[in-house]
XYZ file of C-alpha atoms in Angstrom:
624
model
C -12.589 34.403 -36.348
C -12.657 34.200 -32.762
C -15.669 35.589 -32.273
C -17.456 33.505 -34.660
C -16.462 30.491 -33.588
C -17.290 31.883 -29.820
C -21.095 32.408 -31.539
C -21.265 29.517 -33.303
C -20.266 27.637 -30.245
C -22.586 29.378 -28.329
C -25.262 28.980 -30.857
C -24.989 24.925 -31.083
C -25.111 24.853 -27.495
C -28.456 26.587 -26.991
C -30.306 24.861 -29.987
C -29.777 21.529 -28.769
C -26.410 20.271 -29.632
C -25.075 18.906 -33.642
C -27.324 16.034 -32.865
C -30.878 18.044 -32.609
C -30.306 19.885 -36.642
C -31.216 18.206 -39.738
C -29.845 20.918 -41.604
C -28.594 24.058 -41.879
C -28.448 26.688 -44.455
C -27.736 30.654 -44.510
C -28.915 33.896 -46.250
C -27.732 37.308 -46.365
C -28.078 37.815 -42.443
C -29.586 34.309 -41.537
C -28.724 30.605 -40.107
C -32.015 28.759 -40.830
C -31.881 25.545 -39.233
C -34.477 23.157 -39.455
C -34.336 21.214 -36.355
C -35.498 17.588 -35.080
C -36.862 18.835 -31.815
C -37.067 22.902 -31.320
C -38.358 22.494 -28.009
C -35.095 21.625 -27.594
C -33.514 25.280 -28.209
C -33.532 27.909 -25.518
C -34.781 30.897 -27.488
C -33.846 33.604 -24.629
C -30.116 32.466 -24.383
C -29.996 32.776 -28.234
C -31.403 35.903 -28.435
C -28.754 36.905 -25.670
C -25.861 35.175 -27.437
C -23.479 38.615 -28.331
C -23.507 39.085 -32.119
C -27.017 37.578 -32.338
C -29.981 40.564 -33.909
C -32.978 38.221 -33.370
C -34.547 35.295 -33.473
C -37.501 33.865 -35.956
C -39.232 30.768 -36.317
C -41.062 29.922 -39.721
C -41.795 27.502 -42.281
C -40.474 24.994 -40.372
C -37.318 26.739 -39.893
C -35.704 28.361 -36.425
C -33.850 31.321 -38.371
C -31.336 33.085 -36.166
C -30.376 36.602 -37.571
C -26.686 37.024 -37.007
C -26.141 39.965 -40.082
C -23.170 40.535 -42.179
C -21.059 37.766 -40.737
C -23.300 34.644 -41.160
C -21.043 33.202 -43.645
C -18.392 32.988 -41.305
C -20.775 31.865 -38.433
C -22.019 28.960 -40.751
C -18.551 28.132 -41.393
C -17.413 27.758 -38.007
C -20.973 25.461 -37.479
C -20.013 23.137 -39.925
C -16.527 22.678 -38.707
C -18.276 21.434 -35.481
C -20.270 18.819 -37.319
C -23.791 20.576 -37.975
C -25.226 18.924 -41.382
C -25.765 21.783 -43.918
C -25.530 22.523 -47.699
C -26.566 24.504 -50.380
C -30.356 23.799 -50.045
C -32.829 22.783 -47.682
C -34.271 19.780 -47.077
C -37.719 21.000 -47.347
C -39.062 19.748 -50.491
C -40.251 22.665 -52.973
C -43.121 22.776 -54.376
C -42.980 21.676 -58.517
C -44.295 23.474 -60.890
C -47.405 22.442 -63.160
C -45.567 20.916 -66.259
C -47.235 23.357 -69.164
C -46.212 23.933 -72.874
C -45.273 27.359 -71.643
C -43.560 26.030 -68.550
C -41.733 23.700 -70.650
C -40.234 26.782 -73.197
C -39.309 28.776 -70.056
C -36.975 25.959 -68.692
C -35.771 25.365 -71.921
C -34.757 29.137 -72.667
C -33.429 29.423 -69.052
C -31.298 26.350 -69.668
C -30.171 27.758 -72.704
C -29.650 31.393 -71.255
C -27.948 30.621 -67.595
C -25.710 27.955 -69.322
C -24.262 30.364 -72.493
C -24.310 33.294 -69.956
C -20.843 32.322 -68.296
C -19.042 31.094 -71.916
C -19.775 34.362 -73.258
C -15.980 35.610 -72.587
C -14.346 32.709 -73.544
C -16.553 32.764 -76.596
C -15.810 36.323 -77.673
C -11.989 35.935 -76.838
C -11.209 33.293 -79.103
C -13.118 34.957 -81.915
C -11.284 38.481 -81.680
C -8.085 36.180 -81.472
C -8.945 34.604 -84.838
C -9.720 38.188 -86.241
C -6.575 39.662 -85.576
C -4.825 36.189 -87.055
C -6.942 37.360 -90.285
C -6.174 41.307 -90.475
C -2.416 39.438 -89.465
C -2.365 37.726 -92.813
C -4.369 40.351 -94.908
C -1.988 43.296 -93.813
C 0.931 41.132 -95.199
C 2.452 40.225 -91.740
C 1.797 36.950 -91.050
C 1.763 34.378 -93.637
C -1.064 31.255 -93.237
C 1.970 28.325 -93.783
C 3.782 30.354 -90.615
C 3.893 28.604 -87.278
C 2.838 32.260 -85.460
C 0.279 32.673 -87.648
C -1.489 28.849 -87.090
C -0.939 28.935 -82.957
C -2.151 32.608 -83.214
C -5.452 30.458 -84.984
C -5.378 27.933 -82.635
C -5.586 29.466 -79.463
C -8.877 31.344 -80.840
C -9.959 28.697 -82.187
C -9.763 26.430 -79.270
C -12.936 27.528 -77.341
C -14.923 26.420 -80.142
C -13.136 23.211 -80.593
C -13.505 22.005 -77.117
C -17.073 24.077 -77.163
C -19.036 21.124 -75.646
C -16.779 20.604 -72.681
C -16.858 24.528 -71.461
C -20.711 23.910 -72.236
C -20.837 20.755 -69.925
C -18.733 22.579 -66.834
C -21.469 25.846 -67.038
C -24.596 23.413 -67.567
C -23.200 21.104 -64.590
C -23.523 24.031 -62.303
C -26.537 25.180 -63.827
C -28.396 21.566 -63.024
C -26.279 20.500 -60.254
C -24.692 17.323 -61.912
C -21.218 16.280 -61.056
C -18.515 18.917 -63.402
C -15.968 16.303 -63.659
C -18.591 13.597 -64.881
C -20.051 15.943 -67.271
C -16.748 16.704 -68.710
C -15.437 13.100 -68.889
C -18.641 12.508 -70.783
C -18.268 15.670 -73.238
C -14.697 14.676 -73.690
C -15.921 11.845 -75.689
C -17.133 13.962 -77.856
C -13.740 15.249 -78.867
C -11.185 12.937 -78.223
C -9.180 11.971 -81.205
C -9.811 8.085 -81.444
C -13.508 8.946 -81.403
C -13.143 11.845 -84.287
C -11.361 9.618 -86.481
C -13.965 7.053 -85.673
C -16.946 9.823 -86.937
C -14.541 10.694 -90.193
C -14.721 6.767 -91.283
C -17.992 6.193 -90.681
C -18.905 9.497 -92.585
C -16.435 7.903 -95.137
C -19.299 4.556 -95.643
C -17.179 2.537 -92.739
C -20.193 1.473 -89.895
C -19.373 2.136 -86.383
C -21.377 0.224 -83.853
C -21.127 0.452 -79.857
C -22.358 -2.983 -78.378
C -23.755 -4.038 -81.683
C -25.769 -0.803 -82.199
C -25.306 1.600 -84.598
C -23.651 5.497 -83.831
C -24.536 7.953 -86.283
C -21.571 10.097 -87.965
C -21.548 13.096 -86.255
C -19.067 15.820 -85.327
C -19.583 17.454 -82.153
C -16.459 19.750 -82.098
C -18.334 23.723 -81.944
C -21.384 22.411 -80.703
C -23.910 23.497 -77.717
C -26.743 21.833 -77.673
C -25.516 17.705 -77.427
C -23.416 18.953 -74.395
C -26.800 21.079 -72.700
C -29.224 17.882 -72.862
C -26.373 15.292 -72.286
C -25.699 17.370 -68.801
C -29.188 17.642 -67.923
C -29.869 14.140 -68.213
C -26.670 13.019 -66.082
C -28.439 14.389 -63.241
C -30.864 12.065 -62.949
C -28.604 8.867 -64.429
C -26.437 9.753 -61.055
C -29.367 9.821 -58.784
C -30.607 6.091 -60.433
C -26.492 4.938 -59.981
C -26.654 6.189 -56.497
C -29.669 4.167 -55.720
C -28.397 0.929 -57.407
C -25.383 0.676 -55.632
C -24.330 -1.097 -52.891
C -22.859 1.322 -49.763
C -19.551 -0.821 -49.571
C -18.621 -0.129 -53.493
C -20.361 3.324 -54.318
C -16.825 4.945 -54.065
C -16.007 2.750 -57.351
C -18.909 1.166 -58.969
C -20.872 4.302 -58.777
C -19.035 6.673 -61.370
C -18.331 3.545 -63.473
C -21.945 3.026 -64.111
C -22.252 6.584 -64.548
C -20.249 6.528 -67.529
C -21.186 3.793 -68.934
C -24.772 4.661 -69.077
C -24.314 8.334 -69.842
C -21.387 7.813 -72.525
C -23.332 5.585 -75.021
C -26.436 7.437 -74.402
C -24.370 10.468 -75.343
C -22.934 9.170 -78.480
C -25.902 6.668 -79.745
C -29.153 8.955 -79.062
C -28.777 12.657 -77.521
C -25.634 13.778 -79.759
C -26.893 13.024 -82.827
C -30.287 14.147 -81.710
C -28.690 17.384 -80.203
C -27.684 18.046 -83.587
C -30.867 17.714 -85.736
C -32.249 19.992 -82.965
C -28.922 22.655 -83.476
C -28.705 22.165 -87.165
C -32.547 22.690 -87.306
C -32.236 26.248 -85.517
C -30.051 27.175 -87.959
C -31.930 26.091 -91.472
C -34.612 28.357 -89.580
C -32.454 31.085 -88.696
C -31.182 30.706 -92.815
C -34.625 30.357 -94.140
C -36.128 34.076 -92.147
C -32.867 35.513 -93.865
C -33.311 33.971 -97.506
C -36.825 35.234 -97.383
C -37.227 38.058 -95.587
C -33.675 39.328 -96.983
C -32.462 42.649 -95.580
C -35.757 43.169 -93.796
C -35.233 39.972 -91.329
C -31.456 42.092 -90.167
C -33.795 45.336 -90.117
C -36.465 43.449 -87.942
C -33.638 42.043 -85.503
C -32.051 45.476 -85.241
C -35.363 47.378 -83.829
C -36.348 44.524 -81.498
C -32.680 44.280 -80.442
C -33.187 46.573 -77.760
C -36.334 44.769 -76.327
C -34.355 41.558 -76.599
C -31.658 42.287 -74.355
C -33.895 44.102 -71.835
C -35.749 40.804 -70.798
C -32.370 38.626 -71.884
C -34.058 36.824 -75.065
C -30.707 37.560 -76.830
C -28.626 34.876 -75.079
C -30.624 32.760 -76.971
C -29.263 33.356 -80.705
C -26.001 32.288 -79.448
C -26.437 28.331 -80.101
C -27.439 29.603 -83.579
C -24.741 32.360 -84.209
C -22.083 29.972 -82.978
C -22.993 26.973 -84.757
C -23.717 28.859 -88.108
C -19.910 31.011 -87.984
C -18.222 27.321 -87.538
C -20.810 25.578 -90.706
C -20.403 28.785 -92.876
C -17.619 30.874 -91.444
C -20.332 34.043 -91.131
C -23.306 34.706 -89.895
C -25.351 37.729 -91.587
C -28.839 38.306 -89.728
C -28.125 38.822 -85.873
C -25.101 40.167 -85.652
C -25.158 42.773 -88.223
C -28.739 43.496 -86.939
C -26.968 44.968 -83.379
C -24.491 47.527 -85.445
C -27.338 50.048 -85.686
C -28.898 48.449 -82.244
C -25.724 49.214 -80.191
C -24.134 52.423 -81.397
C -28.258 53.800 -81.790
C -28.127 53.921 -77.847
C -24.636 55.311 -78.337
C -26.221 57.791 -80.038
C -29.092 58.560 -77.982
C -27.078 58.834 -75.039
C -24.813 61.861 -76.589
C -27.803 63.446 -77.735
C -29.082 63.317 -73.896
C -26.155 64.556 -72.564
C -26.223 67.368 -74.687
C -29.686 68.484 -73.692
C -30.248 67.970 -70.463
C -29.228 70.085 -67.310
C -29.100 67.427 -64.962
C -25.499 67.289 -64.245
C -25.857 63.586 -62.791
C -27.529 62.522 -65.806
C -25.398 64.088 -67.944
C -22.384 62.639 -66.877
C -24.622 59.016 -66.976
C -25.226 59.844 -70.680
C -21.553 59.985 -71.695
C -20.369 57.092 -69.864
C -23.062 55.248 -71.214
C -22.348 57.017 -74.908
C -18.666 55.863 -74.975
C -19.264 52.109 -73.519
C -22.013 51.612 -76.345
C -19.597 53.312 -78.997
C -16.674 51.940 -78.359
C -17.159 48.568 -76.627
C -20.672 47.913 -77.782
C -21.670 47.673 -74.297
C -25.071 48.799 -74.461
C -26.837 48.315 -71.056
C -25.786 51.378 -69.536
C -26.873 53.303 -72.270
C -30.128 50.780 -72.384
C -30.743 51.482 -68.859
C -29.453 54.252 -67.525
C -30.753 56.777 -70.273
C -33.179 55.050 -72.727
C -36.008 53.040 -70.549
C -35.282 55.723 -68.243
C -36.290 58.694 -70.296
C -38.500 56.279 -72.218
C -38.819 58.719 -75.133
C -35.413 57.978 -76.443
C -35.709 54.018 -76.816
C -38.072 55.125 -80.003
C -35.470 56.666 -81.491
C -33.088 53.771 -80.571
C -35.584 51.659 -82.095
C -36.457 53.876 -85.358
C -32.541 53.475 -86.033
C -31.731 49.658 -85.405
C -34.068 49.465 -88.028
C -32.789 51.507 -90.440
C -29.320 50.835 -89.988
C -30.178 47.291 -90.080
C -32.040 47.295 -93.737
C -28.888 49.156 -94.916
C -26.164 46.278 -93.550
C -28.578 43.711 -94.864
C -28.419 45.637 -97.971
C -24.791 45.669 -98.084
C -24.375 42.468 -97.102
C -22.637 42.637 -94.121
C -21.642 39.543 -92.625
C -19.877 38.738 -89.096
C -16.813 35.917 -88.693
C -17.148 36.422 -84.610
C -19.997 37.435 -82.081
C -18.039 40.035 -79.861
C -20.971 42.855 -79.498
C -20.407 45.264 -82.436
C -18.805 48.517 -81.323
C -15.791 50.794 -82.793
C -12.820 48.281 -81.507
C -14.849 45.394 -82.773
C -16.168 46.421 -86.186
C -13.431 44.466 -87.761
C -15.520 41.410 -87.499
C -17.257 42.020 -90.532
C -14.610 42.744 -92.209
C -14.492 40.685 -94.918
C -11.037 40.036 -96.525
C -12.653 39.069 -100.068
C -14.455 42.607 -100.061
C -12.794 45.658 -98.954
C -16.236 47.518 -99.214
C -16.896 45.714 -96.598
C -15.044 48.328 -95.146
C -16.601 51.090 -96.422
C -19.701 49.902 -95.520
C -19.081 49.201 -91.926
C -18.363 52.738 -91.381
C -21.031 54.070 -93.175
C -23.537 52.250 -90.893
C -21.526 52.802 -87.468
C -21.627 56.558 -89.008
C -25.313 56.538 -89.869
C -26.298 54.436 -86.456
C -24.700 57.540 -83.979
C -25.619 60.386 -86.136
C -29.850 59.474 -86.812
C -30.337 58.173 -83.273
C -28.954 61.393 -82.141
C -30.787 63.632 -84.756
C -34.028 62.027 -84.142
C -33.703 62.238 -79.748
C -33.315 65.769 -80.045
C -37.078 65.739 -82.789
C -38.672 63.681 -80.598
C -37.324 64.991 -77.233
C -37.469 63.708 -73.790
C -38.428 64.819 -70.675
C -35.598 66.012 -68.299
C -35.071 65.041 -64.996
C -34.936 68.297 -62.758
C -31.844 68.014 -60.843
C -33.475 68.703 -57.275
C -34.994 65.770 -57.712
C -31.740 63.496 -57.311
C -30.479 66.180 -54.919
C -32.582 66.356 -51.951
C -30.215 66.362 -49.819
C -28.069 69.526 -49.351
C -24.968 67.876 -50.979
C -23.123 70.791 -50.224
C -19.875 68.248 -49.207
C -18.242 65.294 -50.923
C -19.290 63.191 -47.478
C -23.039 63.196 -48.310
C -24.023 60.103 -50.496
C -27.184 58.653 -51.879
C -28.651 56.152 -52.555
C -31.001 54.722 -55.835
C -33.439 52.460 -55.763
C -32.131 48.875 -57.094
C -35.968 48.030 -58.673
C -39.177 49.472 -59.830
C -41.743 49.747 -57.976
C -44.109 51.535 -54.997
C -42.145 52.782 -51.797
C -44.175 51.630 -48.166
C -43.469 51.699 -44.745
C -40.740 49.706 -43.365
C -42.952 48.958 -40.439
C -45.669 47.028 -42.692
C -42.873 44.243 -43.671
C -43.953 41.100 -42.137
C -40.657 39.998 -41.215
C -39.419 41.654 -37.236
C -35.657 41.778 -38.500
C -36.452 44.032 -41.281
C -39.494 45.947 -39.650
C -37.286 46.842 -37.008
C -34.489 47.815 -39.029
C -32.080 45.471 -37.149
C -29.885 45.136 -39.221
C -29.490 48.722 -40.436
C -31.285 51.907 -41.835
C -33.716 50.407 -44.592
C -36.253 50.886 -46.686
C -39.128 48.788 -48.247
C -40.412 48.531 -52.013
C -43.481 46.686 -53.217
C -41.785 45.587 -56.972
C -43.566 46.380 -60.175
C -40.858 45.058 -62.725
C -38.535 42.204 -62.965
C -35.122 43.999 -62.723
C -32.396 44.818 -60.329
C -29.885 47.638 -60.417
C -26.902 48.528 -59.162
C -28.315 51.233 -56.604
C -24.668 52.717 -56.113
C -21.339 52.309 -57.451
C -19.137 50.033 -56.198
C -18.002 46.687 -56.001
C -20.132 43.095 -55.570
C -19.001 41.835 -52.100
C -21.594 39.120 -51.915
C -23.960 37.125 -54.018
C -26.016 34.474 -52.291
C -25.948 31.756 -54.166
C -29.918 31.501 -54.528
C -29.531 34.905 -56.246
C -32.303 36.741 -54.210
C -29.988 39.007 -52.414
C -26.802 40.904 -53.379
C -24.471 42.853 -51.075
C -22.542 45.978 -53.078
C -19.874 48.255 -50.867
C -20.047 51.199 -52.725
C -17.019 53.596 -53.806
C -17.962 55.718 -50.981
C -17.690 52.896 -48.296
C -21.503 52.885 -48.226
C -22.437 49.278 -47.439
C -25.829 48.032 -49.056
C -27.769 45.017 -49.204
C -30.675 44.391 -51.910
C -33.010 41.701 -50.483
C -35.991 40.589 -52.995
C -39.070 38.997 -51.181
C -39.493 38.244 -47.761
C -38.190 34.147 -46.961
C -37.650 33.873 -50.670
C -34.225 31.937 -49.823
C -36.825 28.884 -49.808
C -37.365 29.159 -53.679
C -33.676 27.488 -54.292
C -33.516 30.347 -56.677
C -35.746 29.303 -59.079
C -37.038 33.097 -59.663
C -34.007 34.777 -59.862
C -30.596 35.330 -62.092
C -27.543 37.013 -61.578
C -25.665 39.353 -64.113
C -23.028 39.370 -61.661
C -20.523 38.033 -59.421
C -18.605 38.834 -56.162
C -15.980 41.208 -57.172
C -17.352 42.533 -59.935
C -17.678 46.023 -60.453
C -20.615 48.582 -61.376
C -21.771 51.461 -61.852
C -25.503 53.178 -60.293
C -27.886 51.806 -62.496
C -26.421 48.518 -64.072
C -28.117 45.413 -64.115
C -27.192 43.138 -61.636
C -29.642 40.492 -61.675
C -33.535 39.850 -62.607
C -36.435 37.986 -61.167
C -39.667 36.631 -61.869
C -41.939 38.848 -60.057
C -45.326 36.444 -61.342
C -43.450 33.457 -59.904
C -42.845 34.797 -56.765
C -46.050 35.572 -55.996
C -47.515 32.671 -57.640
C -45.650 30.300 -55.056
C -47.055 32.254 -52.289
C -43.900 34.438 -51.050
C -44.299 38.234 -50.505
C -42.163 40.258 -53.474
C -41.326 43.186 -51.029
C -37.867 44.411 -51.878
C -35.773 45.508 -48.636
C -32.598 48.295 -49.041
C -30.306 48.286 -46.265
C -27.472 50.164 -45.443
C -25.643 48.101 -43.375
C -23.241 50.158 -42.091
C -25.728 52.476 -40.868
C -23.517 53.699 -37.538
C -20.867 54.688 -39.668
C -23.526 57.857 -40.900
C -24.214 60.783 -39.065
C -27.461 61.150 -40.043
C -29.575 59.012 -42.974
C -32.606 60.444 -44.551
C -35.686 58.538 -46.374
C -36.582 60.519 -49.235
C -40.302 61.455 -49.796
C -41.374 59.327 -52.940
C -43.762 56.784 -53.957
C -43.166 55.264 -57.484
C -39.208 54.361 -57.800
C -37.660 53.564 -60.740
C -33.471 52.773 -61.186
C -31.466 56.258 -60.500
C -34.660 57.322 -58.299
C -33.160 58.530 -54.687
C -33.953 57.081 -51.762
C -31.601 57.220 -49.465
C -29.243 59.349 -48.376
C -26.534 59.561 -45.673
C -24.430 62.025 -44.091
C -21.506 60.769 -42.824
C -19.973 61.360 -39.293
């Protein structure tokens, strides 16, 4: 701590004083101040200032590289009164307003604000399957109090559904999280429930003389996403309307009184038609298409989850389970999806000789079998060996025609795997049972039949051994993206050209993913998403940084499938980007790897490749 606050003390000193920034942010290894007068800052003493790697000006920007610690260093800057925040104050550049443009923010919204409930979701629904194999088995009775609170506590994500909704979508559009929940608790309070019950009884209910349509928001999504969206801009037209002297009062009172009625009177109900809507269209593929639409669903499920489409049938799967009490076209559909790359995955592991892979292949087998975890399988074994994802495909299919044919039906949305087959149980039909089996049975056994018919082409096992691993010490590292390897001295950025912050390596990106490129744990997620820090197992420390000054993009082209703590294994997905947008707006894509705790290595080697994929080697070290 010392020492930071010696730099950051230093640092102020030589760029002018508190008084000469505007503001100040901070990536992975950055401060990036923009300030009023940079003829004000004595470069030389900065660059001299101990703990300081270098020095850049761009953009408007005077970035000083400081490495690993720059959180700390930006912490001990704003204690002495620099103005900073999340974002710049450089304004970025909008995006032409197309049809297309339009369904991509509307699918991201929908995506980055279900992402987070997910958990919550998928607790309270295995909670209110075990109340139900509870009472079928005979040991709980439905009039018992156990039985009821068991029910309850499931229940109660879905209950208070648009308020968990309103905290993720607050930080997903940067409104106010208390606001946005006082407005979704509306929604469900009691007073205003009873009010919706009488006036779906014939009794009018009017706010200020207009009408408010009966409506019951309990286990909805949608009402909660737009309400949250729009409170955004109602706080930025409070903030302006308000008088300095009684902002601290007036403000969030007009807030709420704008945002509550226009909850209530035009985007709930609206909201609705929208949510209810999804469903009738979601009912009326299924009525027609029958056990083919489950079929379809199953062989694109694979696809789907690969470029995260499949967040968006949760609104729909959520909202038809609390109309209906099932829903029998998605989730059935990812029975044969899931355990087919279960399947797959055995069959790889029995084949190949590549020990690495091998042991991949039945991690990723028994996470897809049992949990219904899929992405390790999806990942690590089927896009990798490409050949396999057909028979993956071939068998979501198939398996899928045959649960549409039986009728299979889920009362949750926890991903279907061994432990969570019992949500499709259903308690009027014990076939159900019988049936469930049969496809989890049929789902491992023709995904593995038909690998080993179609084949796949090994991996030889030199080539993710270059090094003479001949000791546990020696560790290596995969590449986190696809993509084409180039010299490290062709990035236009001095910090990373010069490799000052560690041994590195530079990749010119071809897809739109990023993997774990060791096992270990998150230590650091900047909160624009373009850069991730992961300490592997080892001790190895490595950052991924996608596109050179792409901090400025407020993290428009990036998400996160991760957070700081978290941990993962080689290969899993840890975030994506939108390699078109990037580019589009003008950045360079190049993807840096750096092992930042590069004198802790005897010796790290650059392997000799060109195209990279995820579990591709690139580096490796030898430690001291």
């Amino acid at each position: 701590m010392a020492n930071d606050q010696k730099m950051a003390d230093e640092i102020l000193k030589n760029i002018g004083g508190s008084g000469n920034v505007k503001n100040l942010t901070h990536c992975m290894t950055r401060l990036r101040f923009v300030l009023k007068d940079e003829s004000k800052a004595n470069d030389e003493n900065i660059k001299n200032i101990d703990g300081v790697m270098g020095l850049r000006k761009q953009g408007g920007q005077y970035q000083v590289i400081v490495g690993n610690n720059v959180s700390q260093t930006y912490t001990e800057l704003m204690k002495l009164g620099v103005s900073g925040g999340a974002k710049s104050n450089e304004p970025v550049e909008k995006k032409k307003l197309t049809f297309k443009q339009v369904g991509i923010n509307i699918l991201d919204a929908i995506i980055g604000t279900m992402s987070p409930l997910i958990p919550a979701i998928i607790g309270g629904s295995m909670i209110k399957l075990l109340a139900m194999l509870l009472n079928m088995t005979g040991v709980l009775s439905v009039d018992s109090s156990t039985y009821n609170i068991l029910n309850t506590i499931g229940d109660a994500p879905f209950f208070f559904l648009p308020m968990l909704v309103a905290v993720s979508a607050a930080r997903k559009f940067n409104s106010n999280v208390f606001l946005a929940l006082a407005i979704a608790g509306v929604m469900v309070h009691p007073v205003f429930m009873e009010i919706m019950e009488k006036a779906a009884e014939g009794k009018e209910a009017t706010f200020a003389f207009v009408p408010v349509m009966s409506v019951k928001y309990t286990y909805t999504i949608i009402p909660a996403i737009v309400m949250t969206w729009l409170l955004k801009y109602i706080e930025d037209f409070a903030d302006r309307i308000t008088p300095i002297v009684m902002k601290n009062f007036l403000k969030p009172m007009l807030i709420l009184l704008i945002a509550a009625p226009i909850a209530i009177i035009i985007v709930g109900p609206t909201g609705i038609l929208i949510g209810t809507g999804l469903s009738e269209i979601v009912f009326f593929v299924h009525d027609k298409l029958g056990f083919l639409a489950v079929a379809i669903v199953g062989a694109l499920w694979p696809l789907l989850v690969m470029t995260g489409m499949h967040r968006v049938f949760t609104p729909t799967i959520v909202q038809t389970i609390a109309e209906t009490g099932e829903e029998a076209m998605v989730m059935p559909s990812e029975i044969g999806a899931n355990l087919s790359l279960g399947g797959v995955s055995l069959a790889v592991a029995l084949k190949t000789k590549n020990r690495e892979l091998r042991q991949t292949s039945l991690a990723a087998a028994s996470s897809a079998i049992i949990a219904g975890i899929t992405e390790p399988a999806l990942y690590g074994v089927a896009i990798r060996l490409k050949r396999p994802m057909i028979a993956s495909v071939i068998t979501g299919f198939v398996a899928g025609a045959v649960a549409g044919l039986a009728g299979l039906a889920s009362h949750s949305m926890a991903a279907p795997g061994l432990f969570t087959s019992v949500q499709f149980i259903d308690q009027d039909n014990p076939m159900s049972i019988l049936w469930v089996v049969v496809v989890m049975v049929l789902s491992v056994v023709l995904s593995f039949i038909l690998t080993l018919v179609i084949g796949f082409e090994d991996i030889p096992e030199s080539e993710d051994e270059l090094l003479d691993l001949g000791t546990k010490d020696n560790i290596t590292v995969s590449s986190p993206i696809e993509g084409i390897i180039k010299p490290i001295s062709s990035v236009q950025d001095d910090v990373f050209s010069r490799e000052v912050i560690g041994k590195s390596i530079a990749i010119e990106p071809t897809g739109n993913t990023i993997y774990a490129p060791v096992t270990g744990t998150v230590t650091s997620v900047f909160p624009t998403n373009h850069a991730i820090g992961i300490t592997g197992d080892s001790g190895i420390e490595v950052l991924i940084h996608v596109g050179i000054d792409t901090v400025k993009l407020n993290g428009e082209p990036f998400t996160t499938a991760v957070e700081q703590g978290d941990h993962v294994n080689v290969g899993d997905v840890v975030g994506t980007y939108d390699l078109a947008q990037i580019i589009e707006a003008g950045y360079d894509p190049t993807t840096i790897v750096v092992i930042t705790n590069t004198e802790d290595y005897e010796s790290i080697t650059s392997f000799d490749r060109t195209d990279v994929e995820a579990y591709t080697s690139i580096l490796g070290a030898v430690k001291s």
